[in-house]
Amino acid sequence: MLTIKKRIAEAILGKVLSLAPDAALTADEIAGLLEYPPDAGMGDLAFPCFRLSKALRRSPVQIAATLAEALSDACIESAEAVNGYLNIRISKDYLALTVLPEILEKKEAYGAPSVGQGKMVVLDYSSPNVAKPFHIGHLGTTVIGHSLRKLHEFAGYRCYGINYLGDWGTQFGKLIVAYRKWGSREAVIEGGIDKLVELYVRINNAIKGDPENGIPADEALAEESRAEFHKLEMGDEENLELWRWFVSISLEEYEKTYRQLGITFDSYKGESFYTDKMPAEVQKLRDAGLLKIDDGASIVDLSEYNMPPCLILKRDGSTLYPTRDIAAAVYRKAEYQFDKAIYVTSSQQCLHFAQWFKVVELMGYDWYDQLVHVPYGTVSLNGAKLATRTGNVVLLKDLFALAIEKVKGIMAEKNPDLVGRDDVAEAVGVGAIVFYYLTNNRIKDINFNLEDALSFDGNTGPYVQYTYARACSVLEKVKGESLADEMKVTCEEEATLLKVMAQYEERVLTALRDYEPSVITRFILDLAVAFNKFYHACRIATETDSVKRATRIRLTEATKHVLGSAFSLICLRKTERV
Ligand code: ARG
């Protein structure tokens, strides 16, 4: 639609200039003013003429009437003046002869903007904390992060995806103590990450105690854990070995989930990697006179910016989460020369990011404004909040497994002879969760309802994957057939389908601008609805008129490309059969 808008804008501009030769107006400005009318019955695009009243010194009604009279371009079917608006209909021939061939030629690259050419983006996402549960609260950072990556790649950016593993910190001291106390090599090998989480939860509960029920907090255990972490930091070989082992067990487990989602990372450099990179930044802060000592701790005062201080060093000199983030950003800038660094986390971390972004600015790094935090709302499952430390959590892998199981059940009824059922069930089950999650604006809090997510008839993943499979099966039927060259759009359903596809690039740009994958999810729904209407209204494989038949088969093929492309932008697997 961007090309179409541009053409219409040129036509309007031509007319405007003939009326007022010195009107200071560009085609781009006019294109930016074109709107989608609320009701398709009014037209495909509308131009609000009051925006020209001043330049042309006429009333909007007059301007609309004048423009409507003389506007012509290959992409315009009709232009009508209504209440100061110019309502424009797009030509069916243009859709058939220009838009459709372009999609067929570019296939899944259709709609790709080029705004990212020559630019580099680093994305920090997923980043679970090792040995703590990988729960459904991480779904957001994982799928929003990956989707943003795909969107940027689609727009021509070079991307580097970093899984900034939470692989360092006092939790390892706790885990080491718990392992020695209650664990064993065999038990961990057998139980994997679940065993580690169990040990972690157990020691946390022991340390906290249950004062209400007369069980006091265990300060000695806490002290022991701190001491083991300190040993680890000092390079104690035995502890280091345990730590490496714990990390690798966790990674193996995460990778199973990433595989299900079709997600890969370019780097797993976690927090531990930055241990030796922090002192230089701390020194820089000190040299710049930015560090203040507050009750023994080193902080950067941010009161001038209405924020609490950013903590850099604890009283015992150990570093903190912001210290590591600052060092990591400096390293990444030098290493990857990014034009933009995106961090996807829950909105609970907004303050953390605002604080250390500010510190980076105060340190004089001129790329501070290339740092972008993309927050998202909380996730709960049918009302139950998900806490990390208590063990009372829904693990992502369990949620996926449950969805896959349910899909298998539905499919056994719907399509008992399906070949490769397990694989399809995984694609649809995981896809249902992802799609449901990404249908909402990211900042909204989400309450998961599995029944809704898995429904085949709602605005769901299964519904759109089914639509994709439907297009594939039509194409399968007519495979190898030679089609008439001529193409003609002869009904509204065909035209609407093409008009939706023509909007793809604009939607991608909006999704990028707002860091909002849900824009793509909604586009997919619009496209699925348009295709299904077309499918029900028009004969395709049974059509006998050769031009109609050729056009409709090609429309189906085009839908497959655009849907497939949009699926990959939101981590939704393409399913040739459902
Ligand atoms: N590991 C952190 C957590 O689970 C998220 C890390 C986000 N990335 C960052 N650079 N701070 O809360």
Short mmCIF file of N, CA, C and O in Angstrom, two decimals, residues 407-478:
data_model
loop_
_atom_site.label_atom_id
_atom_site.label_comp_id
_atom_site.label_asym_id
_atom_site.label_seq_id
_atom_site.Cartn_x
_atom_site.Cartn_y
_atom_site.Cartn_z
N VAL A 407 -3.53 -30.56 21.78
CA VAL A 407 -3.67 -30.50 20.33
C VAL A 407 -3.72 -31.91 19.75
O VAL A 407 -4.51 -32.20 18.85
N LYS A 408 -2.89 -32.78 20.29
CA LYS A 408 -2.91 -34.18 19.81
C LYS A 408 -4.31 -34.76 19.96
O LYS A 408 -4.82 -35.43 19.07
N GLY A 409 -4.92 -34.47 21.10
CA GLY A 409 -6.28 -34.95 21.35
C GLY A 409 -7.26 -34.41 20.31
O GLY A 409 -8.04 -35.16 19.73
N ILE A 410 -7.16 -33.11 20.07
CA ILE A 410 -8.09 -32.48 19.11
C ILE A 410 -7.86 -33.08 17.71
O ILE A 410 -8.79 -33.40 16.99
N MET A 411 -6.58 -33.27 17.36
CA MET A 411 -6.28 -33.76 16.02
C MET A 411 -6.70 -35.20 15.81
O MET A 411 -7.09 -35.59 14.71
N ALA A 412 -6.61 -35.98 16.86
CA ALA A 412 -7.00 -37.38 16.74
C ALA A 412 -8.47 -37.47 16.32
O ALA A 412 -8.88 -38.37 15.59
N GLU A 413 -9.24 -36.49 16.78
CA GLU A 413 -10.66 -36.45 16.40
C GLU A 413 -10.86 -35.86 15.01
O GLU A 413 -11.57 -36.39 14.18
N LYS A 414 -10.20 -34.73 14.78
CA LYS A 414 -10.43 -33.96 13.56
C LYS A 414 -9.83 -34.61 12.32
O LYS A 414 -10.38 -34.55 11.24
N ASN A 415 -8.62 -35.11 12.48
CA ASN A 415 -7.88 -35.59 11.32
C ASN A 415 -7.06 -36.81 11.72
O ASN A 415 -5.84 -36.77 11.81
N PRO A 416 -7.76 -37.95 11.94
CA PRO A 416 -7.09 -39.12 12.51
C PRO A 416 -6.00 -39.71 11.61
O PRO A 416 -5.11 -40.40 12.12
N ASP A 417 -6.04 -39.41 10.31
CA ASP A 417 -5.06 -40.06 9.41
C ASP A 417 -3.85 -39.19 9.12
O ASP A 417 -3.04 -39.52 8.25
N LEU A 418 -3.75 -38.07 9.80
CA LEU A 418 -2.68 -37.12 9.51
C LEU A 418 -1.29 -37.79 9.64
O LEU A 418 -0.99 -38.43 10.63
N VAL A 419 -0.47 -37.56 8.61
CA VAL A 419 0.90 -38.08 8.65
C VAL A 419 1.76 -37.09 9.44
O VAL A 419 1.59 -35.89 9.33
N GLY A 420 2.68 -37.62 10.21
CA GLY A 420 3.60 -36.75 10.98
C GLY A 420 2.88 -35.98 12.07
O GLY A 420 3.17 -34.82 12.33
N ARG A 421 1.96 -36.67 12.72
CA ARG A 421 1.10 -35.97 13.69
C ARG A 421 1.88 -35.32 14.84
O ARG A 421 1.58 -34.20 15.24
N ASP A 422 2.92 -36.00 15.33
CA ASP A 422 3.63 -35.45 16.49
C ASP A 422 4.26 -34.11 16.18
O ASP A 422 4.21 -33.18 16.96
N ASP A 423 4.84 -34.06 14.98
CA ASP A 423 5.50 -32.83 14.60
C ASP A 423 4.49 -31.69 14.43
O ASP A 423 4.71 -30.57 14.90
N VAL A 424 3.38 -32.01 13.77
CA VAL A 424 2.35 -30.99 13.57
C VAL A 424 1.78 -30.55 14.92
O VAL A 424 1.58 -29.35 15.16
N ALA A 425 1.58 -31.51 15.80
CA ALA A 425 1.01 -31.17 17.11
C ALA A 425 1.94 -30.24 17.87
O ALA A 425 1.51 -29.31 18.55
N GLU A 426 3.24 -30.46 17.71
CA GLU A 426 4.18 -29.56 18.38
C GLU A 426 4.10 -28.16 17.78
O GLU A 426 4.02 -27.16 18.51
N ALA A 427 4.08 -28.10 16.45
CA ALA A 427 4.01 -26.79 15.79
C ALA A 427 2.74 -26.05 16.19
O ALA A 427 2.76 -24.84 16.46
N VAL A 428 1.64 -26.77 16.23
CA VAL A 428 0.36 -26.11 16.52
C VAL A 428 0.22 -25.80 18.02
O VAL A 428 -0.25 -24.72 18.39
N GLY A 429 0.65 -26.73 18.86
CA GLY A 429 0.53 -26.51 20.30
C GLY A 429 1.39 -25.34 20.77
O GLY A 429 0.91 -24.41 21.43
N VAL A 430 2.65 -25.37 20.38
CA VAL A 430 3.55 -24.27 20.76
C VAL A 430 3.10 -22.98 20.07
O VAL A 430 3.06 -21.90 20.68
N GLY A 431 2.71 -23.12 18.80
CA GLY A 431 2.25 -21.96 18.04
C GLY A 431 1.04 -21.30 18.68
O GLY A 431 0.92 -20.07 18.71
N ALA A 432 0.17 -22.11 19.24
CA ALA A 432 -1.04 -21.58 19.87
C ALA A 432 -0.67 -20.67 21.04
O ALA A 432 -1.24 -19.59 21.22
N ILE A 433 0.29 -21.11 21.82
CA ILE A 433 0.73 -20.33 22.98
C ILE A 433 1.36 -19.02 22.52
O ILE A 433 1.05 -17.93 23.01
N VAL A 434 2.26 -19.15 21.55
CA VAL A 434 2.97 -17.97 21.06
C VAL A 434 1.98 -16.97 20.46
O VAL A 434 2.02 -15.77 20.76
N PHE A 435 1.08 -17.48 19.65
CA PHE A 435 0.15 -16.59 18.96
C PHE A 435 -0.77 -15.88 19.96
O PHE A 435 -0.98 -14.68 19.89
N TYR A 436 -1.27 -16.65 20.89
CA TYR A 436 -2.15 -16.08 21.91
C TYR A 436 -1.41 -14.98 22.66
O TYR A 436 -1.92 -13.89 22.89
N TYR A 437 -0.19 -15.31 23.02
CA TYR A 437 0.59 -14.33 23.77
C TYR A 437 0.84 -13.07 22.94
O TYR A 437 0.71 -11.96 23.46
N LEU A 438 1.15 -13.25 21.69
CA LEU A 438 1.52 -12.08 20.87
C LEU A 438 0.32 -11.36 20.26
O LEU A 438 0.49 -10.44 19.47
N THR A 439 -0.89 -11.76 20.61
CA THR A 439 -2.05 -11.05 20.08
C THR A 439 -2.27 -9.75 20.84
O THR A 439 -2.84 -8.80 20.33
N ASN A 440 -1.81 -9.72 22.08
CA ASN A 440 -2.03 -8.52 22.90
C ASN A 440 -0.88 -7.54 22.77
O ASN A 440 0.24 -7.94 22.50
N ASN A 441 -1.19 -6.28 23.01
CA ASN A 441 -0.12 -5.30 23.11
C ASN A 441 0.83 -5.78 24.17
O ASN A 441 0.40 -6.22 25.23
N ARG A 442 2.12 -5.64 23.89
CA ARG A 442 3.08 -6.27 24.80
C ARG A 442 3.01 -5.74 26.23
O ARG A 442 3.31 -6.45 27.16
N ILE A 443 2.62 -4.49 26.39
CA ILE A 443 2.70 -3.91 27.72
C ILE A 443 1.53 -4.36 28.61
O ILE A 443 1.56 -4.25 29.82
N LYS A 444 0.52 -4.93 27.99
CA LYS A 444 -0.65 -5.37 28.77
C LYS A 444 -0.32 -6.61 29.61
O LYS A 444 0.40 -7.49 29.18
N ASP A 445 -0.91 -6.68 30.80
CA ASP A 445 -0.77 -7.89 31.60
C ASP A 445 -1.64 -8.97 30.96
O ASP A 445 -2.75 -8.70 30.53
N ILE A 446 -1.12 -10.18 30.94
CA ILE A 446 -1.85 -11.24 30.25
C ILE A 446 -2.20 -12.38 31.18
O ILE A 446 -1.37 -12.84 31.96
N ASN A 447 -3.43 -12.80 31.08
CA ASN A 447 -3.86 -13.97 31.82
C ASN A 447 -4.13 -15.08 30.82
O ASN A 447 -5.04 -15.00 30.01
N PHE A 448 -3.29 -16.09 30.86
CA PHE A 448 -3.40 -17.17 29.90
C PHE A 448 -4.64 -18.00 30.08
O PHE A 448 -4.94 -18.44 31.18
N ASN A 449 -5.34 -18.22 29.00
CA ASN A 449 -6.44 -19.15 29.06
C ASN A 449 -6.21 -20.19 27.97
O ASN A 449 -6.36 -19.92 26.79
N LEU A 450 -5.80 -21.36 28.40
CA LEU A 450 -5.37 -22.38 27.46
C LEU A 450 -6.48 -22.80 26.50
O LEU A 450 -6.24 -23.02 25.32
N GLU A 451 -7.68 -22.89 27.02
CA GLU A 451 -8.81 -23.31 26.16
C GLU A 451 -8.97 -22.32 25.00
O GLU A 451 -9.11 -22.72 23.85
N ASP A 452 -8.95 -21.03 25.33
CA ASP A 452 -9.07 -20.01 24.29
C ASP A 452 -7.92 -20.10 23.30
O ASP A 452 -8.11 -20.02 22.09
N ALA A 453 -6.72 -20.25 23.83
CA ALA A 453 -5.53 -20.25 22.97
C ALA A 453 -5.58 -21.40 21.97
O ALA A 453 -5.14 -21.27 20.83
N LEU A 454 -6.14 -22.54 22.40
CA LEU A 454 -6.09 -23.74 21.56
C LEU A 454 -7.30 -23.90 20.64
O LEU A 454 -7.35 -24.81 19.83
N SER A 455 -8.25 -23.03 20.78
CA SER A 455 -9.45 -23.16 19.96
C SER A 455 -9.12 -23.05 18.47
O SER A 455 -8.29 -22.23 18.07
N PHE A 456 -9.76 -23.88 17.67
CA PHE A 456 -9.52 -23.83 16.23
C PHE A 456 -10.39 -22.78 15.54
O PHE A 456 -10.22 -22.53 14.37
N ASP A 457 -11.33 -22.21 16.25
CA ASP A 457 -12.22 -21.26 15.55
C ASP A 457 -12.03 -19.80 15.94
O ASP A 457 -12.53 -18.93 15.28
N GLY A 458 -11.37 -19.51 17.02
CA GLY A 458 -11.25 -18.10 17.41
C GLY A 458 -10.15 -17.40 16.65
O GLY A 458 -9.72 -17.86 15.59
N ASN A 459 -9.70 -16.28 17.19
CA ASN A 459 -8.56 -15.58 16.59
C ASN A 459 -7.29 -16.19 17.14
O ASN A 459 -6.58 -15.59 17.92
N THR A 460 -7.01 -17.40 16.71
CA THR A 460 -5.96 -18.17 17.37
C THR A 460 -4.87 -18.65 16.42
O THR A 460 -5.02 -18.60 15.20
N GLY A 461 -3.81 -19.17 17.02
CA GLY A 461 -2.75 -19.80 16.25
C GLY A 461 -3.26 -20.96 15.41
O GLY A 461 -3.02 -21.01 14.20
N PRO A 462 -3.99 -21.91 16.04
CA PRO A 462 -4.50 -23.03 15.23
C PRO A 462 -5.33 -22.55 14.03
O PRO A 462 -5.23 -23.10 12.94
N TYR A 463 -6.12 -21.51 14.24
CA TYR A 463 -6.94 -21.00 13.13
C TYR A 463 -6.07 -20.49 11.98
O TYR A 463 -6.30 -20.84 10.82
N VAL A 464 -5.03 -19.73 12.28
CA VAL A 464 -4.23 -19.20 11.17
C VAL A 464 -3.33 -20.28 10.57
O VAL A 464 -3.08 -20.29 9.35
N GLN A 465 -2.88 -21.21 11.40
CA GLN A 465 -2.07 -22.29 10.84
C GLN A 465 -2.93 -23.19 9.96
O GLN A 465 -2.49 -23.68 8.93
N TYR A 466 -4.15 -23.35 10.36
CA TYR A 466 -5.09 -24.12 9.56
C TYR A 466 -5.32 -23.42 8.21
O TYR A 466 -5.38 -24.06 7.16
N THR A 467 -5.42 -22.12 8.25
CA THR A 467 -5.60 -21.34 7.02
C THR A 467 -4.40 -21.52 6.08
O THR A 467 -4.56 -21.70 4.88
N TYR A 468 -3.22 -21.50 6.67
CA TYR A 468 -2.02 -21.70 5.86
C TYR A 468 -2.06 -23.09 5.21
O TYR A 468 -1.80 -23.24 4.01
N ALA A 469 -2.42 -24.08 6.01
CA ALA A 469 -2.48 -25.45 5.49
C ALA A 469 -3.54 -25.56 4.39
O ALA A 469 -3.38 -26.29 3.41
N ARG A 470 -4.62 -24.82 4.55
CA ARG A 470 -5.68 -24.82 3.54
C ARG A 470 -5.13 -24.30 2.22
O ARG A 470 -5.35 -24.90 1.17
N ALA A 471 -4.40 -23.20 2.25
CA ALA A 471 -3.80 -22.66 1.03
C ALA A 471 -2.85 -23.69 0.42
O ALA A 471 -2.86 -23.93 -0.79
N CYS A 472 -2.06 -24.34 1.26
CA CYS A 472 -1.13 -25.35 0.76
C CYS A 472 -1.87 -26.50 0.09
O CYS A 472 -1.44 -27.01 -0.94
N SER A 473 -2.98 -26.90 0.67
CA SER A 473 -3.65 -28.07 0.10
C SER A 473 -4.33 -27.72 -1.22
O SER A 473 -4.37 -28.55 -2.13
N VAL A 474 -4.80 -26.49 -1.37
CA VAL A 474 -5.32 -26.07 -2.68
C VAL A 474 -4.20 -26.15 -3.72
O VAL A 474 -4.36 -26.70 -4.82
N LEU A 475 -3.05 -25.63 -3.36
CA LEU A 475 -1.93 -25.59 -4.30
C LEU A 475 -1.44 -26.99 -4.65
O LEU A 475 -1.03 -27.27 -5.77
N GLU A 476 -1.52 -27.87 -3.66
CA GLU A 476 -1.12 -29.26 -3.87
C GLU A 476 -2.00 -29.90 -4.97
O GLU A 476 -1.52 -30.62 -5.83
N LYS A 477 -3.28 -29.57 -4.90
CA LYS A 477 -4.23 -30.15 -5.85
C LYS A 477 -3.93 -29.75 -7.30
O LYS A 477 -4.21 -30.50 -8.22
N VAL A 478 -3.44 -28.53 -7.48
CA VAL A 478 -3.27 -28.02 -8.85
C VAL A 478 -1.81 -27.99 -9.27
O VAL A 478 -1.44 -27.36 -10.26
#
